[in-house]
PDB file of N, CA and C in Angstrom:
ATOM      1  N   MET A   1      72.100 -24.584  30.633  1.00 53.00           N
ATOM      2  CA  MET A   1      71.370 -23.328  30.843  1.00 53.00           C
ATOM      3  C   MET A   1      71.977 -22.534  31.991  1.00 53.00           C
ATOM      4  N   ILE A   2      72.274 -23.239  33.113  1.00 61.00           N
ATOM      5  CA  ILE A   2      72.882 -22.553  34.257  1.00 61.00           C
ATOM      6  C   ILE A   2      74.264 -22.035  33.881  1.00 61.00           C
ATOM      7  N   GLN A   3      75.021 -22.848  33.120  1.00 68.00           N
ATOM      8  CA  GLN A   3      76.358 -22.440  32.674  1.00 68.00           C
ATOM      9  C   GLN A   3      76.283 -21.148  31.861  1.00 68.00           C
ATOM     10  N   GLN A   4      75.286 -21.079  30.975  1.00 69.00           N
ATOM     11  CA  GLN A   4      75.121 -19.888  30.147  1.00 69.00           C
ATOM     12  C   GLN A   4      74.768 -18.676  31.017  1.00 69.00           C
ATOM     13  N   ALA A   5      73.915 -18.846  32.010  1.00 58.00           N
ATOM     14  CA  ALA A   5      73.538 -17.747  32.905  1.00 58.00           C
ATOM     15  C   ALA A   5      74.751 -17.253  33.691  1.00 58.00           C
ATOM     16  N   VAL A   6      75.590 -18.170  34.150  1.00 69.00           N
ATOM     17  CA  VAL A   6      76.807 -17.801  34.883  1.00 69.00           C
ATOM     18  C   VAL A   6      77.750 -17.038  33.960  1.00 69.00           C
ATOM     19  N   SER A   7      77.876 -17.518  32.735  1.00 88.00           N
ATOM     20  CA  SER A   7      78.738 -16.864  31.757  1.00 88.00           C
ATOM     21  C   SER A   7      78.245 -15.448  31.434  1.00 88.00           C
ATOM     22  N   LEU A   8      76.926 -15.299  31.250  1.00 89.00           N
ATOM     23  CA  LEU A   8      76.346 -13.980  30.979  1.00 89.00           C
ATOM     24  C   LEU A   8      76.562 -13.036  32.162  1.00 89.00           C
ATOM     25  N   ALA A   9      76.402 -13.561  33.371  1.00 90.00           N
ATOM     26  CA  ALA A   9      76.601 -12.749  34.576  1.00 90.00           C
ATOM     27  C   ALA A   9      78.050 -12.289  34.675  1.00 90.00           C
ATOM     28  N   ALA A  10      78.979 -13.202  34.429  1.00 92.00           N
ATOM     29  CA  ALA A  10      80.408 -12.864  34.497  1.00 92.00           C
ATOM     30  C   ALA A  10      80.768 -11.828  33.429  1.00 92.00           C
ATOM     31  N   LYS A  11      80.200 -11.989  32.244  1.00 93.00           N
ATOM     32  CA  LYS A  11      80.475 -11.034  31.161  1.00 93.00           C
ATOM     33  C   LYS A  11      79.929  -9.653  31.535  1.00 93.00           C
ATOM     34  N   TYR A  12      78.722  -9.613  32.099  1.00 95.00           N
ATOM     35  CA  TYR A  12      78.137  -8.339  32.494  1.00 95.00           C
ATOM     36  C   TYR A  12      79.003  -7.679  33.571  1.00 95.00           C
ATOM     37  N   GLU A  13      79.456  -8.468  34.549  1.00 94.00           N
ATOM     38  CA  GLU A  13      80.287  -7.903  35.619  1.00 94.00           C
ATOM     39  C   GLU A  13      81.585  -7.324  35.063  1.00 94.00           C
ATOM     40  N   SER A  14      82.188  -7.982  34.098  1.00 94.00           N
ATOM     41  CA  SER A  14      83.428  -7.451  33.523  1.00 94.00           C
ATOM     42  C   SER A  14      83.153  -6.171  32.725  1.00 94.00           C
ATOM     43  N   ILE A  15      82.012  -6.115  32.037  1.00 94.00           N
ATOM     44  CA  ILE A  15      81.630  -4.886  31.315  1.00 94.00           C
ATOM     45  C   ILE A  15      81.389  -3.751  32.312  1.00 94.00           C
ATOM     46  N   LEU A  16      80.703  -4.073  33.407  1.00 95.00           N
ATOM     47  CA  LEU A  16      80.415  -3.079  34.446  1.00 95.00           C
ATOM     48  C   LEU A  16      81.709  -2.519  35.043  1.00 95.00           C
ATOM     49  N   LYS A  17      82.642  -3.397  35.387  1.00 94.00           N
ATOM     50  CA  LYS A  17      83.909  -2.952  35.987  1.00 94.00           C
ATOM     51  C   LYS A  17      84.735  -2.125  35.000  1.00 94.00           C
ATOM     52  N   ALA A  18      84.738  -2.503  33.735  1.00 95.00           N
ATOM     53  CA  ALA A  18      85.454  -1.731  32.712  1.00 95.00           C
ATOM     54  C   ALA A  18      84.813  -0.345  32.562  1.00 95.00           C
ATOM     55  N   TYR A  19      83.491  -0.296  32.595  1.00 96.00           N
ATOM     56  CA  TYR A  19      82.780   0.992  32.501  1.00 96.00           C
ATOM     57  C   TYR A  19      83.116   1.883  33.693  1.00 96.00           C
ATOM     58  N   LEU A  20      83.118   1.319  34.898  1.00 96.00           N
ATOM     59  CA  LEU A  20      83.450   2.108  36.093  1.00 96.00           C
ATOM     60  C   LEU A  20      84.873   2.657  35.994  1.00 96.00           C
ATOM     61  N   GLU A  21      85.768   1.854  35.493  1.00 94.00           N
ATOM     62  CA  GLU A  21      87.162   2.305  35.328  1.00 94.00           C
ATOM     63  C   GLU A  21      87.226   3.458  34.312  1.00 94.00           C
ATOM     64  N   LYS A  22      86.422   3.360  33.268  1.00 94.00           N
ATOM     65  CA  LYS A  22      86.406   4.384  32.219  1.00 94.00           C
ATOM     66  C   LYS A  22      85.869   5.722  32.735  1.00 94.00           C
ATOM     67  N   ILE A  23      84.845   5.688  33.585  1.00 94.00           N
ATOM     68  CA  ILE A  23      84.237   6.947  34.046  1.00 94.00           C
ATOM     69  C   ILE A  23      84.891   7.489  35.320  1.00 94.00           C
ATOM     70  N   LYS A  24      85.785   6.697  35.925  1.00 93.00           N
ATOM     71  CA  LYS A  24      86.445   7.120  37.174  1.00 93.00           C
ATOM     72  C   LYS A  24      87.275   8.377  36.922  1.00 93.00           C
ATOM     73  N   ARG A  25      87.161   9.326  37.832  1.00 88.00           N
ATOM     74  CA  ARG A  25      87.927  10.569  37.751  1.00 88.00           C
ATOM     75  C   ARG A  25      88.639  10.792  39.075  1.00 88.00           C
ATOM     76  N   TYR A  26      89.873  11.248  38.982  1.00 88.00           N
ATOM     77  CA  TYR A  26      90.601  11.614  40.197  1.00 88.00           C
ATOM     78  C   TYR A  26      90.022  12.949  40.672  1.00 88.00           C
ATOM     79  N   PRO A  27      89.875  13.144  41.977  1.00 85.00           N
ATOM     80  CA  PRO A  27      89.315  14.415  42.468  1.00 85.00           C
ATOM     81  C   PRO A  27      90.141  15.596  41.950  1.00 85.00           C
ATOM     82  N   SER A  28      89.457  16.674  41.590  1.00 81.00           N
ATOM     83  CA  SER A  28      90.150  17.818  40.981  1.00 81.00           C
ATOM     84  C   SER A  28      90.277  19.015  41.916  1.00 81.00           C
ATOM     85  N   SER A  29      89.923  18.840  43.173  1.00 80.00           N
ATOM     86  CA  SER A  29      89.990  19.966  44.112  1.00 80.00           C
ATOM     87  C   SER A  29      91.444  20.348  44.400  1.00 80.00           C
ATOM     88  N   ARG A  30      91.613  21.539  44.912  1.00 86.00           N
ATOM     89  CA  ARG A  30      92.945  22.023  45.301  1.00 86.00           C
ATOM     90  C   ARG A  30      93.536  21.106  46.357  1.00 86.00           C
ATOM     91  N   GLU A  31      92.695  20.692  47.287  1.00 82.00           N
ATOM     92  CA  GLU A  31      93.139  19.792  48.356  1.00 82.00           C
ATOM     93  C   GLU A  31      93.693  18.484  47.782  1.00 82.00           C
ATOM     94  N   ALA A  32      93.026  17.944  46.775  1.00 78.00           N
ATOM     95  CA  ALA A  32      93.472  16.696  46.148  1.00 78.00           C
ATOM     96  C   ALA A  32      94.785  16.910  45.404  1.00 78.00           C
ATOM     97  N   ARG A  33      94.918  18.043  44.722  1.00 78.00           N
ATOM     98  CA  ARG A  33      96.160  18.322  43.995  1.00 78.00           C
ATOM     99  C   ARG A  33      97.336  18.452  44.956  1.00 78.00           C
ATOM    100  N   LEU A  34      97.110  19.022  46.138  1.00 83.00           N
ATOM    101  CA  LEU A  34      98.185  19.186  47.116  1.00 83.00           C
ATOM    102  C   LEU A  34      98.502  17.878  47.846  1.00 83.00           C
ATOM    103  N   ALA A  35      97.492  17.156  48.284  1.00 83.00           N
ATOM    104  CA  ALA A  35      97.695  15.954  49.098  1.00 83.00           C
ATOM    105  C   ALA A  35      98.022  14.716  48.251  1.00 83.00           C
ATOM    106  N   ARG A  36      97.506  14.661  47.013  1.00 88.00           N
ATOM    107  CA  ARG A  36      97.691  13.529  46.105  1.00 88.00           C
ATOM    108  C   ARG A  36      97.374  12.185  46.778  1.00 88.00           C
ATOM    109  N   PRO A  37      96.185  12.069  47.400  1.00 88.00           N
ATOM    110  CA  PRO A  37      95.864  10.806  48.079  1.00 88.00           C
ATOM    111  C   PRO A  37      95.775   9.646  47.087  1.00 88.00           C
ATOM    112  N   GLU A  38      96.164   8.470  47.553  1.00 93.00           N
ATOM    113  CA  GLU A  38      96.065   7.251  46.760  1.00 93.00           C
ATOM    114  C   GLU A  38      95.407   6.178  47.606  1.00 93.00           C
ATOM    115  N   GLY A  39      94.692   5.295  46.967  1.00 95.00           N
ATOM    116  CA  GLY A  39      94.067   4.204  47.703  1.00 95.00           C
ATOM    117  C   GLY A  39      93.030   3.494  46.861  1.00 95.00           C
ATOM    118  N   ILE A  40      92.428   2.492  47.478  1.00 97.00           N
ATOM    119  CA  ILE A  40      91.389   1.694  46.821  1.00 97.00           C
ATOM    120  C   ILE A  40      90.103   1.846  47.623  1.00 97.00           C
ATOM    121  N   VAL A  41      89.039   2.212  46.918  1.00 97.00           N
ATOM    122  CA  VAL A  41      87.710   2.304  47.530  1.00 97.00           C
ATOM    123  C   VAL A  41      86.942   1.065  47.073  1.00 97.00           C
ATOM    124  N   LYS A  42      86.522   0.250  48.032  1.00 98.00           N
ATOM    125  CA  LYS A  42      85.724  -0.941  47.711  1.00 98.00           C
ATOM    126  C   LYS A  42      84.262  -0.573  47.902  1.00 98.00           C
ATOM    127  N   VAL A  43      83.502  -0.631  46.819  1.00 98.00           N
ATOM    128  CA  VAL A  43      82.100  -0.207  46.849  1.00 98.00           C
ATOM    129  C   VAL A  43      81.163  -1.351  46.473  1.00 98.00           C
ATOM    130  N   TRP A  44      79.913  -1.201  46.904  1.00 98.00           N
ATOM    131  CA  TRP A  44      78.847  -2.077  46.421  1.00 98.00           C
ATOM    132  C   TRP A  44      77.840  -1.183  45.703  1.00 98.00           C
ATOM    133  N   LEU A  45      77.246  -1.723  44.661  1.00 98.00           N
ATOM    134  CA  LEU A  45      76.175  -0.993  43.990  1.00 98.00           C
ATOM    135  C   LEU A  45      75.098  -1.980  43.602  1.00 98.00           C
ATOM    136  N   GLU A  46      73.868  -1.527  43.720  1.00 98.00           N
ATOM    137  CA  GLU A  46      72.730  -2.360  43.369  1.00 98.00           C
ATOM    138  C   GLU A  46      72.076  -1.762  42.143  1.00 98.00           C
ATOM    139  N   LEU A  47      71.919  -2.605  41.131  1.00 98.00           N
ATOM    140  CA  LEU A  47      71.313  -2.170  39.870  1.00 98.00           C
ATOM    141  C   LEU A  47      70.042  -2.969  39.600  1.00 98.00           C
ATOM    142  N   SER A  48      69.084  -2.312  38.952  1.00 97.00           N
ATOM    143  CA  SER A  48      67.880  -3.016  38.502  1.00 97.00           C
ATOM    144  C   SER A  48      68.204  -3.702  37.177  1.00 97.00           C
ATOM    145  N   ARG A  49      67.308  -4.539  36.731  1.00 96.00           N
ATOM    146  CA  ARG A  49      67.522  -5.244  35.455  1.00 96.00           C
ATOM    147  C   ARG A  49      67.692  -4.277  34.283  1.00 96.00           C
ATOM    148  N   THR A  50      67.110  -3.081  34.399  1.00 96.00           N
ATOM    149  CA  THR A  50      67.213  -2.098  33.311  1.00 96.00           C
ATOM    150  C   THR A  50      68.497  -1.265  33.400  1.00 96.00           C
ATOM    151  N   GLY A  51      69.292  -1.475  34.444  1.00 96.00           N
ATOM    152  CA  GLY A  51      70.533  -0.719  34.604  1.00 96.00           C
ATOM    153  C   GLY A  51      70.396   0.500  35.499  1.00 96.00           C
ATOM    154  N   GLU A  52      69.215   0.676  36.084  1.00 97.00           N
ATOM    155  CA  GLU A  52      69.006   1.818  36.978  1.00 97.00           C
ATOM    156  C   GLU A  52      69.740   1.577  38.299  1.00 97.00           C
ATOM    157  N   LEU A  53      70.441   2.601  38.777  1.00 98.00           N
ATOM    158  CA  LEU A  53      71.120   2.511  40.065  1.00 98.00           C
ATOM    159  C   LEU A  53      70.092   2.603  41.175  1.00 98.00           C
ATOM    160  N   ILE A  54      70.022   1.570  42.006  1.00 98.00           N
ATOM    161  CA  ILE A  54      69.081   1.532  43.123  1.00 98.00           C
ATOM    162  C   ILE A  54      69.746   2.110  44.374  1.00 98.00           C
ATOM    163  N   ALA A  55      70.985   1.669  44.628  1.00 98.00           N
ATOM    164  CA  ALA A  55      71.700   2.125  45.818  1.00 98.00           C
ATOM    165  C   ALA A  55      73.192   1.891  45.619  1.00 98.00           C
ATOM    166  N   VAL A  56      73.987   2.622  46.399  1.00 98.00           N
ATOM    167  CA  VAL A  56      75.442   2.487  46.351  1.00 98.00           C
ATOM    168  C   VAL A  56      75.991   2.771  47.743  1.00 98.00           C
ATOM    169  N   GLY A  57      77.078   2.132  48.090  1.00 98.00           N
ATOM    170  CA  GLY A  57      77.700   2.375  49.382  1.00 98.00           C
ATOM    171  C   GLY A  57      79.147   1.927  49.387  1.00 98.00           C
ATOM    172  N   ILE A  58      79.854   2.299  50.428  1.00 98.00           N
ATOM    173  CA  ILE A  58      81.266   1.953  50.555  1.00 98.00           C
ATOM    174  C   ILE A  58      81.409   0.774  51.521  1.00 98.00           C
ATOM    175  N   LEU A  59      82.072  -0.270  51.055  1.00 98.00           N
ATOM    176  CA  LEU A  59      82.370  -1.436  51.896  1.00 98.00           C
ATOM    177  C   LEU A  59      83.665  -1.205  52.673  1.00 98.00           C
ATOM    178  N   GLU A  60      84.676  -0.682  51.973  1.00 98.00           N
ATOM    179  CA  GLU A  60      85.956  -0.391  52.606  1.00 98.00           C
ATOM    180  C   GLU A  60      86.449   0.954  52.089  1.00 98.00           C
ATOM    181  N   SER A  61      86.678   1.864  53.008  1.00 98.00           N
ATOM    182  CA  SER A  61      87.163   3.199  52.667  1.00 98.00           C
ATOM    183  C   SER A  61      88.621   3.131  52.203  1.00 98.00           C
ATOM    184  N   SER A  62      88.987   4.101  51.394  1.00 96.00           N
ATOM    185  CA  SER A  62      90.384   4.241  50.973  1.00 96.00           C
ATOM    186  C   SER A  62      91.212   4.866  52.093  1.00 96.00           C
ATOM    187  N   GLY A  63      90.500   5.424  53.080  1.00 96.00           N
ATOM    188  CA  GLY A  63      91.180   6.171  54.136  1.00 96.00           C
ATOM    189  C   GLY A  63      91.224   7.663  53.830  1.00 96.00           C
ATOM    190  N   PHE A  64      90.720   8.030  52.633  1.00 94.00           N
ATOM    191  CA  PHE A  64      90.698   9.436  52.221  1.00 94.00           C
ATOM    192  C   PHE A  64      89.277   9.808  51.809  1.00 94.00           C
ATOM    193  N   ASN A  65      88.687  10.729  52.522  1.00 94.00           N
ATOM    194  CA  ASN A  65      87.334  11.162  52.221  1.00 94.00           C
ATOM    195  C   ASN A  65      87.215  11.677  50.783  1.00 94.00           C
ATOM    196  N   LEU A  66      88.262  12.346  50.297  1.00 92.00           N
ATOM    197  CA  LEU A  66      88.243  12.861  48.915  1.00 92.00           C
ATOM    198  C   LEU A  66      88.002  11.733  47.904  1.00 92.00           C
ATOM    199  N   LEU A  67      88.704  10.621  48.070  1.00 95.00           N
ATOM    200  CA  LEU A  67      88.567   9.502  47.128  1.00 95.00           C
ATOM    201  C   LEU A  67      87.225   8.791  47.305  1.00 95.00           C
ATOM    202  N   ASP A  68      86.821   8.608  48.556  1.00 96.00           N
ATOM    203  CA  ASP A  68      85.530   7.953  48.818  1.00 96.00           C
ATOM    204  C   ASP A  68      84.386   8.762  48.212  1.00 96.00           C
ATOM    205  N   SER A  69      84.394  10.073  48.438  1.00 95.00           N
ATOM    206  CA  SER A  69      83.339  10.956  47.915  1.00 95.00           C
ATOM    207  C   SER A  69      83.318  10.964  46.393  1.00 95.00           C
ATOM    208  N   GLU A  70      84.490  11.031  45.786  1.00 94.00           N
ATOM    209  CA  GLU A  70      84.580  11.056  44.325  1.00 94.00           C
ATOM    210  C   GLU A  70      84.040   9.760  43.732  1.00 94.00           C
ATOM    211  N   THR A  71      84.326   8.649  44.386  1.00 96.00           N
ATOM    212  CA  THR A  71      83.829   7.351  43.914  1.00 96.00           C
ATOM    213  C   THR A  71      82.303   7.320  43.920  1.00 96.00           C
ATOM    214  N   LEU A  72      81.696   7.737  45.029  1.00 97.00           N
ATOM    215  CA  LEU A  72      80.229   7.750  45.108  1.00 97.00           C
ATOM    216  C   LEU A  72      79.636   8.687  44.066  1.00 97.00           C
ATOM    217  N   LYS A  73      80.254   9.858  43.889  1.00 95.00           N
ATOM    218  CA  LYS A  73      79.775  10.825  42.893  1.00 95.00           C
ATOM    219  C   LYS A  73      79.859  10.228  41.483  1.00 95.00           C
ATOM    220  N   THR A  74      80.961   9.554  41.200  1.00 94.00           N
ATOM    221  CA  THR A  74      81.153   8.927  39.890  1.00 94.00           C
ATOM    222  C   THR A  74      80.067   7.895  39.615  1.00 94.00           C
ATOM    223  N   ILE A  75      79.832   7.012  40.588  1.00 97.00           N
ATOM    224  CA  ILE A  75      78.845   5.948  40.389  1.00 97.00           C
ATOM    225  C   ILE A  75      77.439   6.529  40.249  1.00 97.00           C
ATOM    226  N   LYS A  76      77.116   7.530  41.055  1.00 97.00           N
ATOM    227  CA  LYS A  76      75.782   8.140  40.978  1.00 97.00           C
ATOM    228  C   LYS A  76      75.544   8.834  39.644  1.00 97.00           C
ATOM    229  N   SER A  77      76.610   9.259  38.967  1.00 95.00           N
ATOM    230  CA  SER A  77      76.453   9.943  37.681  1.00 95.00           C
ATOM    231  C   SER A  77      76.503   8.969  36.502  1.00 95.00           C
ATOM    232  N   GLY A  78      76.733   7.680  36.801  1.00 95.00           N
ATOM    233  CA  GLY A  78      76.873   6.688  35.737  1.00 95.00           C
ATOM    234  C   GLY A  78      75.566   6.353  35.045  1.00 95.00           C
ATOM    235  N   SER A  79      75.709   5.781  33.864  1.00 96.00           N
ATOM    236  CA  SER A  79      74.574   5.313  33.075  1.00 96.00           C
ATOM    237  C   SER A  79      74.870   3.851  32.742  1.00 96.00           C
ATOM    238  N   PHE A  80      74.245   2.942  33.460  1.00 96.00           N
ATOM    239  CA  PHE A  80      74.616   1.533  33.405  1.00 96.00           C
ATOM    240  C   PHE A  80      73.768   0.756  32.413  1.00 96.00           C
ATOM    241  N   PRO A  81      74.377  -0.254  31.767  1.00 94.00           N
ATOM    242  CA  PRO A  81      73.627  -1.056  30.805  1.00 94.00           C
ATOM    243  C   PRO A  81      72.646  -2.004  31.499  1.00 94.00           C
ATOM    244  N   ALA A  82      71.604  -2.353  30.792  1.00 95.00           N
ATOM    245  CA  ALA A  82      70.640  -3.334  31.290  1.00 95.00           C
ATOM    246  C   ALA A  82      71.299  -4.703  31.363  1.00 95.00           C
ATOM    247  N   PHE A  83      70.780  -5.572  32.222  1.00 94.00           N
ATOM    248  CA  PHE A  83      71.294  -6.932  32.316  1.00 94.00           C
ATOM    249  C   PHE A  83      70.981  -7.657  31.012  1.00 94.00           C
ATOM    250  N   PRO A  84      71.867  -8.513  30.570  1.00 92.00           N
ATOM    251  CA  PRO A  84      71.534  -9.320  29.394  1.00 92.00           C
ATOM    252  C   PRO A  84      70.429 -10.320  29.746  1.00 92.00           C
ATOM    253  N   ASP A  85      69.598 -10.650  28.764  1.00 89.00           N
ATOM    254  CA  ASP A  85      68.563 -11.665  28.990  1.00 89.00           C
ATOM    255  C   ASP A  85      69.243 -12.953  29.424  1.00 89.00           C
ATOM    256  N   GLY A  86      68.721 -13.565  30.458  1.00 87.00           N
ATOM    257  CA  GLY A  86      69.278 -14.824  30.930  1.00 87.00           C
ATOM    258  C   GLY A  86      70.273 -14.679  32.069  1.00 87.00           C
ATOM    259  N   ALA A  87      70.715 -13.455  32.356  1.00 89.00           N
ATOM    260  CA  ALA A  87      71.653 -13.242  33.462  1.00 89.00           C
ATOM    261  C   ALA A  87      70.872 -12.880  34.728  1.00 89.00           C
ATOM    262  N   PHE A  88      71.340 -13.348  35.861  1.00 91.00           N
ATOM    263  CA  PHE A  88      70.735 -13.045  37.172  1.00 91.00           C
ATOM    264  C   PHE A  88      69.238 -13.405  37.170  1.00 91.00           C
ATOM    265  N   LEU A  89      68.955 -14.615  36.699  1.00 88.00           N
ATOM    266  CA  LEU A  89      67.572 -15.074  36.563  1.00 88.00           C
ATOM    267  C   LEU A  89      66.824 -15.001  37.890  1.00 88.00           C
ATOM    268  N   GLY A  90      65.599 -14.512  37.826  1.00 91.00           N
ATOM    269  CA  GLY A  90      64.746 -14.433  39.004  1.00 91.00           C
ATOM    270  C   GLY A  90      65.064 -13.260  39.928  1.00 91.00           C
ATOM    271  N   GLU A  91      66.017 -12.437  39.542  1.00 94.00           N
ATOM    272  CA  GLU A  91      66.378 -11.291  40.376  1.00 94.00           C
ATOM    273  C   GLU A  91      65.891  -9.993  39.720  1.00 94.00           C
ATOM    274  N   ALA A  92      65.163  -9.178  40.484  1.00 95.00           N
ATOM    275  CA  ALA A  92      64.739  -7.868  39.979  1.00 95.00           C
ATOM    276  C   ALA A  92      65.900  -6.881  40.058  1.00 95.00           C
ATOM    277  N   THR A  93      66.771  -7.089  41.057  1.00 97.00           N
ATOM    278  CA  THR A  93      67.968  -6.255  41.209  1.00 97.00           C
ATOM    279  C   THR A  93      69.135  -7.181  41.549  1.00 97.00           C
ATOM    280  N   HIS A  94      70.341  -6.657  41.402  1.00 97.00           N
ATOM    281  CA  HIS A  94      71.527  -7.439  41.757  1.00 97.00           C
ATOM    282  C   HIS A  94      72.579  -6.500  42.330  1.00 97.00           C
ATOM    283  N   LYS A  95      73.266  -6.981  43.380  1.00 97.00           N
ATOM    284  CA  LYS A  95      74.346  -6.194  43.991  1.00 97.00           C
ATOM    285  C   LYS A  95      75.684  -6.636  43.420  1.00 97.00           C
ATOM    286  N   PHE A  96      76.503  -5.644  43.132  1.00 97.00           N
ATOM    287  CA  PHE A  96      77.832  -5.877  42.605  1.00 97.00           C
ATOM    288  C   PHE A  96      78.849  -5.242  43.553  1.00 97.00           C
ATOM    289  N   ILE A  97      80.053  -5.777  43.542  1.00 97.00           N
ATOM    290  CA  ILE A  97      81.144  -5.197  44.331  1.00 97.00           C
ATOM    291  C   ILE A  97      82.258  -4.838  43.347  1.00 97.00           C
ATOM    292  N   ALA A  98      82.828  -3.665  43.537  1.00 96.00           N
ATOM    293  CA  ALA A  98      83.909  -3.216  42.663  1.00 96.00           C
ATOM    294  C   ALA A  98      84.948  -2.458  43.482  1.00 96.00           C
ATOM    295  N   ASN A  99      86.176  -2.512  43.005  1.00 96.00           N
ATOM    296  CA  ASN A  99      87.259  -1.730  43.594  1.00 96.00           C
ATOM    297  C   ASN A  99      87.585  -0.564  42.673  1.00 96.00           C
ATOM    298  N   MET A 100      87.628   0.626  43.226  1.00 96.00           N
ATOM    299  CA  MET A 100      88.037   1.807  42.473  1.00 96.00           C
ATOM    300  C   MET A 100      89.437   2.162  42.978  1.00 96.00           C
ATOM    301  N   ASN A 101      90.417   1.958  42.122  1.00 95.00           N
ATOM    302  CA  ASN A 101      91.806   2.104  42.488  1.00 95.00           C
ATOM    303  C   ASN A 101      92.334   3.467  42.029  1.00 95.00           C
ATOM    304  N   TYR A 102      92.764   4.272  42.965  1.00 93.00           N
ATOM    305  CA  TYR A 102      93.323   5.593  42.669  1.00 93.00           C
ATOM    306  C   TYR A 102      94.802   5.566  43.018  1.00 93.00           C
ATOM    307  N   THR A 103      95.651   5.368  41.997  1.00 86.00           N
ATOM    308  CA  THR A 103      97.100   5.361  42.234  1.00 86.00           C
ATOM    309  C   THR A 103      97.799   6.254  41.235  1.00 86.00           C
TER     310      THR A 103
END
């Protein structure tokens, strides 16, 4: 049973990371087009069992405010799937960590 819960959690995390990669957008401002910043934004996000975004924040900045801001905007506009039954048992919410790579 625990093995299945771990497997469901891992599968959900991989779906979540693939979704974040799919909705990620490079900043489109003039400043971004001129500077072409690159970097990795390490973020945390907390989701409810229904997929509602509870909170989001930056763990490690990319060093570029443009990329950090775009990452937060992207996550706040996302529509996340509900947790599968049996995953994250006993938790009303769960925190995830993801890297948003802009290269």
